[in-house]
Coordinates of N, CA, C and O in Angstrom, one line a residue:
X634 N 14.4 1.1 1.3 CA 13.1 1.5 1.9 C 12.2 0.4 2.3 O 12.0 -0.5 1.5
X635 N 11.8 0.4 3.5 CA 11.0 -0.7 4.0 C 9.6 -0.7 3.3 O 9.1 0.2 2.9
X636 N 9.0 -2.0 3.3 CA 7.7 -2.1 2.7 C 6.7 -2.5 3.8 O 7.0 -3.2 4.7
X637 N 5.6 -1.8 3.7 CA 4.5 -2.0 4.7 C 3.7 -3.3 4.4 O 3.9 -3.9 3.3
X638 N 2.8 -3.7 5.3 CA 2.0 -4.8 5.0 C 1.1 -4.7 3.8 O 0.7 -5.6 3.2
X639 N 0.8 -3.5 3.5 CA 0.0 -3.2 2.3 C 0.7 -3.1 1.0 O 0.2 -2.9 0.0
X640 N 2.0 -3.4 1.1 CA 2.8 -3.4 -0.2 C 3.3 -2.0 -0.5 O 3.9 -1.8 -1.6
X641 N 3.1 -0.9 0.2 CA 3.5 0.4 0.0 C 4.9 0.6 0.5 O 5.2 0.1 1.6
X642 N 5.7 1.5 -0.1 CA 7.0 1.8 0.4 C 6.9 3.0 1.3 O 6.2 4.0 1.0
X643 N 7.5 2.8 2.5 CA 7.5 3.9 3.5 C 8.9 4.4 3.6 O 9.9 3.6 3.8
X644 N 9.1 5.7 3.7 CA 10.5 6.2 3.9 C 10.7 6.2 5.4 O 11.8 6.2 5.9
X645 N 9.7 6.4 6.2 CA 9.8 6.3 7.6 C 8.6 5.8 8.2 O 7.5 6.0 7.6
X646 N 8.6 5.2 9.4 CA 7.4 4.7 10.0 C 6.4 5.8 10.3 O 6.8 7.0 10.6
X647 N 5.1 5.5 10.2 CA 4.1 6.5 10.5 C 4.0 6.7 12.0 O 4.2 5.8 12.7
X648 N 3.7 7.9 12.4 CA 3.6 8.1 13.8 C 2.4 7.4 14.4 O 1.4 7.1 13.7
X649 N 2.5 6.9 15.7 CA 1.5 6.2 16.3 C 0.2 7.0 16.3 O 0.2 8.2 16.6
X650 N -0.9 6.4 16.0 CA -2.2 7.0 16.1 C -2.9 6.6 17.3 O -2.7 5.5 17.8
X651 N -3.8 7.4 17.8 CA -4.7 7.1 18.9 C -5.7 6.0 18.3 O -5.9 5.9 17.1
X652 N -6.3 5.3 19.3 CA -7.3 4.4 18.9 C -8.4 5.0 18.1 O -8.9 4.4 17.1
X653 N -8.8 6.2 18.5 CA -9.9 6.9 17.8 C -9.5 7.2 16.4 O -10.3 7.1 15.5
X654 N -8.3 7.7 16.2 CA -7.8 8.1 14.9 C -7.8 6.8 14.0 O -8.1 6.9 12.8
X655 N -7.3 5.7 14.6 CA -7.2 4.4 13.8 C -8.6 4.0 13.4 O -8.9 3.5 12.3
X656 N -9.6 4.1 14.3 CA -11.0 3.7 14.0 C -11.6 4.7 12.9 O -12.3 4.2 12.0
X657 N -11.2 5.9 12.9 CA -11.7 6.8 11.9 C -11.0 6.5 10.6 O -11.7 6.6 9.5
X658 N -9.8 6.1 10.6 CA -9.1 5.7 9.3 C -9.9 4.5 8.8 O -10.1 4.4 7.5
X659 N -10.2 3.5 9.6 CA -10.9 2.3 9.2 C -12.3 2.6 8.6 O -12.6 2.1 7.5
X660 N -13.0 3.6 9.2 CA -14.3 3.9 8.7 C -14.1 4.6 7.3 O -14.9 4.3 6.4
X661 N -13.1 5.4 7.2 CA -12.8 6.1 5.9 C -12.6 5.1 4.8 O -13.1 5.2 3.6
X662 N -11.8 4.1 5.1 CA -11.4 3.0 4.1 C -12.8 2.4 3.7 O -13.0 2.1 2.5
X663 N -13.6 2.0 4.6 CA -14.8 1.4 4.3 C -15.8 2.2 3.5 O -16.4 1.8 2.6
X664 N -15.8 3.5 3.8 CA -16.7 4.5 3.1 C -16.3 4.7 1.6 O -17.1 4.8 0.8
X665 N -15.0 4.6 1.4 CA -14.4 4.8 0.0 C -14.5 3.6 -0.9 O -13.9 3.7 -2.0
X666 N -15.1 2.6 -0.5 CA -15.1 1.3 -1.2 C -15.9 1.5 -2.5 O -17.1 1.9 -2.4
X667 N -15.4 1.4 -3.7 CA -16.1 1.6 -4.9 C -17.1 0.6 -5.3 O -17.0 -0.6 -5.0
X668 N -18.2 0.9 -6.0 CA -19.1 0.0 -6.6 C -18.6 -0.5 -7.9 O -18.1 0.2 -8.7
X669 N -18.8 -1.8 -8.0 CA -18.5 -2.4 -9.4 C -19.6 -2.2 -10.4 O -19.3 -2.2 -11.6
X670 N -20.8 -2.0 -9.9 CA -21.9 -1.7 -10.8 C -22.7 -2.9 -11.1 O -23.7 -2.9 -11.9
X671 N -22.4 -4.1 -10.5 CA -23.1 -5.3 -10.6 C -23.6 -5.7 -9.2 O -22.8 -5.9 -8.3
X672 N -24.9 -5.6 -9.0 CA -25.5 -5.7 -7.6 C -25.0 -6.9 -6.9 O -24.6 -6.7 -5.7
X673 N -25.0 -8.1 -7.4 CA -24.6 -9.3 -6.7 C -23.1 -9.2 -6.3 O -22.7 -9.8 -5.2
X674 N -22.2 -8.6 -7.2 CA -20.8 -8.5 -6.8 C -20.7 -7.5 -5.7 O -19.9 -7.7 -4.8
X675 N -21.4 -6.4 -5.8 CA -21.3 -5.3 -4.8 C -21.8 -5.9 -3.5 O -21.3 -5.6 -2.4
X676 N -22.8 -6.8 -3.5 CA -23.3 -7.4 -2.3 C -22.2 -8.3 -1.7 O -22.0 -8.3 -0.4
X677 N -21.5 -9.1 -2.5 CA -20.4 -9.9 -2.0 C -19.3 -9.0 -1.3 O -18.8 -9.3 -0.3
X678 N -19.0 -7.9 -2.1 CA -18.0 -7.0 -1.5 C -18.5 -6.4 -0.2 O -17.7 -6.3 0.8
X679 N -19.8 -6.1 -0.1 CA -20.3 -5.6 1.2 C -20.2 -6.6 2.3 O -19.8 -6.3 3.4
X680 N -20.5 -7.9 2.0 CA -20.3 -9.0 3.0 C -18.9 -9.1 3.4 O -18.6 -9.3 4.6
X681 N -17.9 -8.9 2.5 CA -16.5 -9.0 2.8 C -16.2 -7.8 3.8 O -15.5 -8.0 4.8
X682 N -16.6 -6.6 3.5 CA -16.4 -5.5 4.4 C -17.0 -5.6 5.7 O -16.4 -5.3 6.7
X683 N -18.2 -6.2 5.8 CA -18.9 -6.4 7.0 C -18.1 -7.4 7.9 O -18.0 -7.2 9.1
X684 N -17.5 -8.4 7.3 CA -16.7 -9.3 8.1 C -15.5 -8.7 8.6 O -15.1 -9.0 9.7
X685 N -14.9 -7.8 7.8 CA -13.7 -7.1 8.2 C -14.0 -6.1 9.4 O -13.3 -6.0 10.4
X686 N -15.1 -5.5 9.2 CA -15.6 -4.5 10.3 C -15.8 -5.2 11.6 O -15.4 -4.8 12.7
X687 N -16.4 -6.4 11.5 CA -16.6 -7.2 12.7 C -15.2 -7.6 13.3 O -15.0 -7.6 14.6
X688 N -14.3 -8.0 12.5 CA -12.9 -8.3 13.0 C -12.3 -7.2 13.6 O -11.6 -7.3 14.7
X689 N -12.5 -6.0 13.0 CA -11.9 -4.8 13.6 C -12.4 -4.5 15.0 O -11.7 -4.0 15.9
X690 N -13.7 -4.8 15.2 CA -14.3 -4.7 16.6 C -13.9 -5.7 17.6 O -13.6 -5.4 18.7
X691 N -13.8 -6.9 17.1 CA -13.5 -8.0 18.1 C -12.1 -8.5 18.2 O -11.6 -8.8 19.3
X692 N -11.3 -8.4 17.1 CA -10.0 -8.9 17.1 C -9.8 -10.4 17.3 O -8.8 -10.9 17.6
X693 N -10.9 -11.1 17.2 CA -10.9 -12.6 17.5 C -10.4 -13.4 16.3 O -10.6 -13.0 15.1
X694 N -9.8 -14.5 16.6 CA -9.3 -15.4 15.6 C -10.5 -16.0 14.8 O -10.4 -16.1 13.6
X695 N -11.6 -16.2 15.5 CA -12.8 -16.8 14.9 C -13.3 -15.8 13.8 O -13.7 -16.2 12.7
X696 N -13.3 -14.5 14.1 CA -13.7 -13.5 13.1 C -12.7 -13.4 12.0 O -13.1 -13.2 10.8
X697 N -11.4 -13.6 12.2 CA -10.4 -13.6 11.1 C -10.7 -14.8 10.2 O -10.6 -14.7 9.0
X698 N -11.0 -15.9 10.8 CA -11.3 -17.1 10.0 C -12.6 -16.9 9.2 O -12.7 -17.3 8.0
X699 N -13.6 -16.2 9.7 CA -14.8 -15.8 9.0 C -14.5 -14.9 7.8 O -15.0 -15.1 6.7
X700 N -13.6 -13.9 8.0 CA -13.1 -13.1 6.9 C -12.5 -13.9 5.9 O -12.8 -13.7 4.6
X701 N -11.6 -14.8 6.2 CA -11.0 -15.7 5.2 C -12.1 -16.5 4.4 O -12.0 -16.5 3.2
X702 N -13.0 -17.1 5.1 CA -14.1 -17.8 4.4 C -14.9 -17.0 3.5 O -15.2 -17.4 2.4
X703 N -15.2 -15.8 4.0 CA -16.0 -14.9 3.1 C -15.2 -14.5 1.9 O -15.8 -14.4 0.8
X704 N -14.0 -14.2 2.1 CA -13.2 -13.8 0.9 C -13.0 -14.9 0.0 O -13.1 -14.7 -1.3
X705 N -12.7 -16.1 0.5 CA -12.6 -17.3 -0.4 C -13.8 -17.5 -1.2 O -13.7 -17.8 -2.4
X706 N -15.0 -17.4 -0.6 CA -16.2 -17.6 -1.3 C -16.4 -16.6 -2.5 O -16.7 -16.9 -3.5
X707 N -16.1 -15.3 -2.1 CA -16.2 -14.3 -3.1 C -15.1 -14.5 -4.2 O -15.5 -14.4 -5.4
X708 N -13.9 -14.8 -3.8 CA -12.8 -14.9 -4.8 C -13.2 -16.0 -5.8 O -12.9 -15.9 -7.0
X709 N -13.6 -17.2 -5.2 CA -14.0 -18.3 -6.1 C -15.1 -18.0 -7.0 O -15.0 -18.3 -8.2
X710 N -16.1 -17.3 -6.5 CA -17.2 -16.9 -7.4 C -16.7 -15.9 -8.5 O -17.1 -16.1 -9.7
X711 N -15.9 -15.0 -8.1 CA -15.4 -14.0 -9.1 C -14.6 -14.7 -10.1 O -14.7 -14.4 -11.4
X712 N -13.7 -15.6 -9.8 CA -12.8 -16.3 -10.7 C -13.7 -17.2 -11.7 O -13.4 -17.3 -12.9
X713 N -14.8 -17.8 -11.2 CA -15.7 -18.5 -12.1 C -16.4 -17.5 -13.0 O -16.7 -17.9 -14.2
X714 N -16.8 -16.3 -12.6 CA -17.4 -15.3 -13.5 C -16.5 -14.9 -14.6 O -16.9 -14.7 -15.7
X715 N -15.1 -14.8 -14.3 CA -14.2 -14.5 -15.4 C -14.3 -15.4 -16.5 O -14.4 -15.0 -17.7
X716 N -14.4 -16.7 -16.2 CA -14.5 -17.7 -17.3 C -15.9 -17.7 -17.9 O -16.0 -17.7 -19.1
X717 N -16.9 -17.7 -17.1 CA -18.3 -17.9 -17.7 C -18.7 -16.7 -18.5 O -19.6 -16.8 -19.4
X718 N -18.2 -15.5 -18.2 CA -18.6 -14.3 -18.9 C -17.7 -14.0 -20.1 O -18.0 -13.1 -20.9
X719 N -16.5 -14.7 -20.2 CA -15.6 -14.4 -21.3 C -14.6 -13.4 -21.0 O -13.8 -12.9 -21.9
X720 N -14.6 -12.9 -19.7 CA -13.6 -11.9 -19.4 C -12.2 -12.4 -19.3 O -11.2 -11.7 -19.6
X721 N -12.0 -13.7 -19.0 CA -10.7 -14.4 -18.9 C -10.2 -14.6 -20.3 O -10.8 -15.4 -21.0
X722 N -9.1 -14.0 -20.7 CA -8.6 -14.3 -22.0 C -7.6 -15.5 -22.0 O -7.1 -15.9 -23.1
X723 N -7.4 -16.1 -20.9 CA -6.7 -17.4 -20.8 C -5.2 -17.2 -21.0 O -4.5 -18.3 -21.0
X724 N -4.7 -16.1 -21.2 CA -3.3 -15.9 -21.4 C -2.4 -16.1 -20.2 O -2.9 -15.8 -19.1
X725 N -1.1 -16.4 -20.4 CA -0.3 -16.6 -19.2 C -0.1 -15.3 -18.4 O 0.0 -15.4 -17.2
X726 N -0.1 -14.2 -19.1 CA 0.0 -12.9 -18.4 C -1.3 -12.1 -18.6 O -1.3 -10.9 -18.7
X727 N -2.4 -12.9 -18.5 CA -3.7 -12.2 -18.7 C -4.1 -11.3 -17.6 O -3.5 -11.5 -16.4
X728 N -5.1 -10.5 -17.8 CA -5.6 -9.6 -16.7 C -6.1 -10.5 -15.6 O -6.1 -10.0 -14.4
X729 N -6.7 -11.6 -15.9 CA -7.2 -12.4 -14.8 C -6.2 -13.2 -14.1 O -6.3 -13.5 -12.9
X730 N -5.1 -13.6 -14.7 CA -4.0 -14.3 -14.0 C -3.4 -13.5 -12.9 O -3.3 -14.0 -11.7
X731 N -3.1 -12.2 -13.1 CA -2.6 -11.4 -12.0 C -3.6 -11.1 -11.0 O -3.3 -11.1 -9.8
X732 N -4.9 -10.9 -11.4 CA -6.0 -10.7 -10.5 C -6.1 -11.9 -9.5 O -6.2 -11.8 -8.3
X733 N -6.2 -13.1 -10.1 CA -6.3 -14.3 -9.4 C -5.1 -14.6 -8.4 O -5.3 -15.0 -7.3
X734 N -3.9 -14.2 -8.9 CA -2.7 -14.4 -8.1 C -2.8 -13.4 -6.8 O -2.4 -13.9 -5.8
X735 N -3.4 -12.3 -7.1 CA -3.5 -11.3 -5.9 C -4.5 -11.9 -4.9 O -4.4 -11.8 -3.7
X736 N -5.5 -12.6 -5.4 CA -6.5 -13.3 -4.5 C -5.7 -14.3 -3.6 O -5.8 -14.3 -2.3
X737 N -4.8 -15.1 -4.2 CA -4.0 -16.0 -3.4 C -3.1 -15.3 -2.5 O -2.9 -15.8 -1.3
X738 N -2.5 -14.1 -2.8 CA -1.6 -13.4 -2.0 C -2.4 -12.9 -0.7 O -1.9 -12.9 0.4
X739 N -3.6 -12.4 -0.9 CA -4.4 -11.9 0.2 C -4.7 -13.1 1.1 O -4.6 -12.9 2.4
X740 N -5.1 -14.2 0.6 CA -5.4 -15.4 1.5 C -4.1 -15.8 2.2 O -4.1 -16.1 3.4
X741 N -3.0 -15.7 1.5 CA -1.7 -16.1 2.2 C -1.4 -15.2 3.4 O -0.9 -15.6 4.4
X742 N -1.6 -13.9 3.2 CA -1.5 -12.9 4.3 C -2.3 -13.2 5.5 O -1.9 -13.1 6.6
X743 N -3.6 -13.6 5.2 CA -4.5 -13.9 6.3 C -4.0 -15.2 6.9 O -4.0 -15.3 8.2
X744 N -3.6 -16.2 6.1 CA -3.1 -17.5 6.7 C -1.9 -17.2 7.6 O -1.8 -17.8 8.7
X745 N -1.0 -16.3 7.2 CA 0.2 -16.0 8.1 C -0.3 -15.4 9.4 O 0.3 -15.8 10.4
X746 N -1.3 -14.6 9.4 CA -1.7 -13.9 10.6 C -2.4 -15.0 11.5 O -2.3 -15.1 12.7
X747 N -3.2 -15.9 10.9 CA -3.8 -17.0 11.6 C -2.8 -17.8 12.3 O -2.9 -18.2 13.5
X748 N -1.7 -18.2 11.6 CA -0.6 -19.0 12.1 C 0.1 -18.3 13.3 O 0.4 -18.8 14.3
X749 N 0.3 -16.9 13.1 CA 1.0 -16.2 14.1 C 0.2 -16.1 15.4 O 0.7 -16.4 16.4
X750 N -1.1 -15.9 15.2 CA -2.0 -15.8 16.5 C -2.0 -17.2 17.1 O -1.9 -17.3 18.3
X751 N -2.2 -18.3 16.3 CA -2.2 -19.6 16.9 C -0.9 -20.0 17.6 O -0.9 -20.6 18.7
X752 N 0.2 -19.6 17.0 CA 1.5 -19.9 17.6 C 2.0 -19.1 18.8 O 2.9 -19.4 19.4
X753 N 1.3 -17.9 19.0 CA 1.6 -17.1 20.2 C 0.7 -17.3 21.3 O 0.8 -16.5 22.3
X754 N -0.1 -18.2 21.3 CA -1.1 -18.4 22.4 C -0.4 -19.0 23.6 O 0.5 -19.9 23.4
X755 N -0.8 -18.6 24.7 CA -0.3 -19.2 26.0 C -1.1 -20.4 26.3 O -2.1 -20.7 25.6
X756 N -0.9 -21.1 27.4 CA -1.6 -22.2 27.7 C -3.1 -21.9 28.0 O -4.0 -22.8 27.7
X757 N -3.5 -20.7 28.4 CA -4.9 -20.4 28.7 C -5.5 -19.4 27.8 O -6.7 -19.2 27.7
X758 N -4.7 -18.6 27.1 CA -5.2 -17.5 26.4 C -4.5 -17.3 25.1 O -3.3 -17.4 25.0
X759 N -5.3 -16.9 24.1 CA -4.8 -16.7 22.7 C -4.7 -15.2 22.5 O -5.6 -14.5 22.9
X760 N -3.7 -14.8 21.8 CA -3.5 -13.4 21.5 C -4.6 -13.0 20.5 O -5.0 -13.8 19.6
X761 N -5.0 -11.8 20.6 CA -6.0 -11.3 19.6 C -5.3 -10.9 18.4 O -4.1 -10.6 18.3
X762 N -6.2 -10.8 17.3 CA -5.7 -10.2 16.0 C -5.6 -8.7 16.2 O -6.6 -8.1 16.6
X763 N -4.5 -8.1 16.0 CA -4.4 -6.6 16.2 C -5.3 -5.9 15.3 O -5.5 -6.2 14.1
X764 N -5.8 -4.8 15.8 CA -6.6 -3.9 15.0 C -5.9 -3.4 13.8 O -6.4 -3.3 12.7
X765 N -4.6 -3.2 13.9 CA -3.7 -2.7 12.8 C -3.7 -3.7 11.7 O -3.6 -3.3 10.6
X766 N -3.7 -5.0 12.0 CA -3.8 -6.0 11.0 C -5.1 -5.9 10.2 O -5.2 -5.9 9.0
X767 N -6.2 -5.8 11.0 CA -7.5 -5.7 10.3 C -7.7 -4.4 9.5 O -8.2 -4.4 8.4
X768 N -7.0 -3.3 9.9 CA -7.0 -2.1 9.2 C -6.2 -2.3 7.9 O -6.5 -1.9 6.8
X769 N -5.0 -2.9 8.0 CA -4.1 -3.1 6.9 C -4.8 -4.0 5.9 O -4.7 -3.8 4.6
X770 N -5.6 -5.0 6.3 CA -6.3 -5.9 5.5 C -7.4 -5.2 4.7 O -7.6 -5.3 3.5
X771 N -8.1 -4.2 5.4 CA -9.1 -3.4 4.7 C -8.5 -2.6 3.7 O -9.0 -2.5 2.5
X772 N -7.3 -2.0 4.0 CA -6.6 -1.1 3.0 C -6.2 -2.0 1.8 O -6.2 -1.6 0.7
X773 N -5.8 -3.2 2.1 CA -5.3 -4.1 1.1 C -6.4 -4.5 0.1 O -6.2 -4.6 -1.1
X774 N -7.6 -4.8 0.7 CA -8.7 -5.1 -0.2 C -9.2 -3.9 -1.0 O -9.6 -4.1 -2.1
X775 N -9.1 -2.7 -0.4 CA -9.4 -1.5 -1.2 C -8.5 -1.4 -2.4 O -8.9 -1.0 -3.5
X776 N -7.2 -1.6 -2.1 CA -6.2 -1.4 -3.2 C -6.5 -2.5 -4.2 O -6.4 -2.2 -5.4
X777 N -6.8 -3.7 -3.8 CA -7.1 -4.8 -4.8 C -8.3 -4.4 -5.6 O -8.2 -4.6 -6.8
X778 N -9.3 -3.9 -5.0 CA -10.5 -3.5 -5.8 C -10.1 -2.4 -6.8 O -10.6 -2.4 -7.9
X779 N -9.4 -1.4 -6.3 CA -9.0 -0.3 -7.2 C -8.2 -0.8 -8.4 O -8.3 -0.3 -9.5
X780 N -7.2 -1.7 -8.1 CA -6.3 -2.1 -9.1 C -6.9 -3.2 -10.1 O -6.5 -3.2 -11.3
X781 N -7.7 -4.1 -9.5 CA -8.1 -5.3 -10.3 C -9.6 -5.3 -10.5 O -10.0 -5.4 -11.7
X782 N -10.4 -5.1 -9.5 CA -11.9 -5.3 -9.8 C -12.4 -4.2 -10.7 O -13.3 -4.4 -11.5
X783 N -11.9 -3.0 -10.6 CA -12.4 -1.9 -11.4 C -12.1 -2.2 -12.9 O -12.7 -1.6 -13.8
X784 N -11.1 -3.1 -13.2 CA -10.8 -3.4 -14.6 C -11.9 -4.2 -15.2 O -12.1 -4.1 -16.4
X785 N -12.7 -5.0 -14.5 CA -13.7 -5.7 -15.1 C -15.1 -5.1 -14.9 O -16.1 -5.6 -15.4
X786 N -15.2 -4.0 -14.2 CA -16.5 -3.3 -13.9 C -17.3 -3.1 -15.1 O -18.4 -3.6 -15.2
X787 N -16.8 -2.4 -16.1 CA -17.6 -2.0 -17.3 C -17.9 -3.2 -18.1 O -19.0 -3.4 -18.6
X788 N -17.0 -4.2 -18.1 CA -17.2 -5.4 -18.9 C -18.4 -6.2 -18.3 O -19.3 -6.6 -19.0
X789 N -18.4 -6.4 -17.0 CA -19.4 -7.1 -16.3 C -20.8 -6.4 -16.4 O -21.8 -7.0 -16.6
X790 N -20.8 -5.1 -16.2 CA -22.0 -4.3 -16.3 C -22.6 -4.5 -17.7 O -23.8 -4.9 -17.9
X791 N -21.8 -4.4 -18.8 CA -22.3 -4.6 -20.2 C -22.7 -6.0 -20.4 O -23.8 -6.3 -21.0
X792 N -22.0 -7.0 -19.9 CA -22.3 -8.4 -20.0 C -23.7 -8.7 -19.4 O -24.6 -9.3 -20.1
X793 N -23.9 -8.3 -18.2 CA -25.2 -8.6 -17.5 C -26.4 -7.8 -18.0 O -27.5 -8.2 -18.1
X794 N -26.1 -6.5 -18.5 CA -27.1 -5.8 -19.2 C -27.6 -6.4 -20.5 O -28.8 -6.5 -20.8
X795 N -26.6 -6.9 -21.3 CA -26.9 -7.6 -22.5 C -27.7 -8.9 -22.2 O -28.7 -9.2 -22.9
X796 N -27.3 -9.6 -21.3 CA -28.0 -10.9 -20.9 C -29.4 -10.6 -20.5 O -30.3 -11.3 -20.9
X797 N -29.6 -9.5 -19.7 CA -31.0 -9.1 -19.3 C -31.8 -8.7 -20.5 O -33.0 -9.0 -20.6
X798 N -31.2 -7.9 -21.4 CA -32.0 -7.5 -22.6 C -32.4 -8.7 -23.5 O -33.5 -8.7 -24.0
X799 N -31.5 -9.7 -23.6 CA -31.9 -10.8 -24.4 C -33.0 -11.6 -23.7 O -33.9 -12.1 -24.4
X800 N -33.0 -11.7 -22.4 CA -34.0 -12.4 -21.6 C -35.4 -11.7 -21.8 O -36.4 -12.3 -21.9
X801 N -35.4 -10.4 -21.9 CA -36.6 -9.6 -22.0 C -37.2 -9.7 -23.4 O -38.4 -9.6 -23.5
X802 N -36.4 -10.0 -24.4 CA -36.9 -10.1 -25.7 C -37.6 -11.5 -26.0 O -38.4 -11.6 -26.9
X803 N -37.2 -12.4 -25.1 CA -37.9 -13.8 -25.3 C -39.2 -13.8 -24.7 O -39.8 -13.2 -24.0

């Protein structure tokens, strides 16, 4: 069974969708993005989604590189939070090890697309990033959030609520 860019197994290729149907799918993926429950993390996620939405509109390599930079900033911050809040248990097969590995996988997928676009340019014009890649990336991040980010949601909410309560007592 072939594997799609999003890591899902397909028994047969999906029928081609119209541009309008694809844009509606993209909007649905963006609408269904869950809240982690910590405002600054949700803001970072929103920034990631906005950069992907811009990429979906433009298809430009510059916007793909902005997506990568935005995700790297968020991933680095998130990984530091795991350590600083005590969520990281430090084990070889810890919940954060697989989470962080997935961050690297997402960045590798983006790097592959950046290389593909750069290597297919003609002397005067560079190929655009396909809308389908931007949509697959949005789905990939939604899947990452569902599988990994939701695991730390209640922990982070409790951690920051306790921190706020302690600050109010002082």
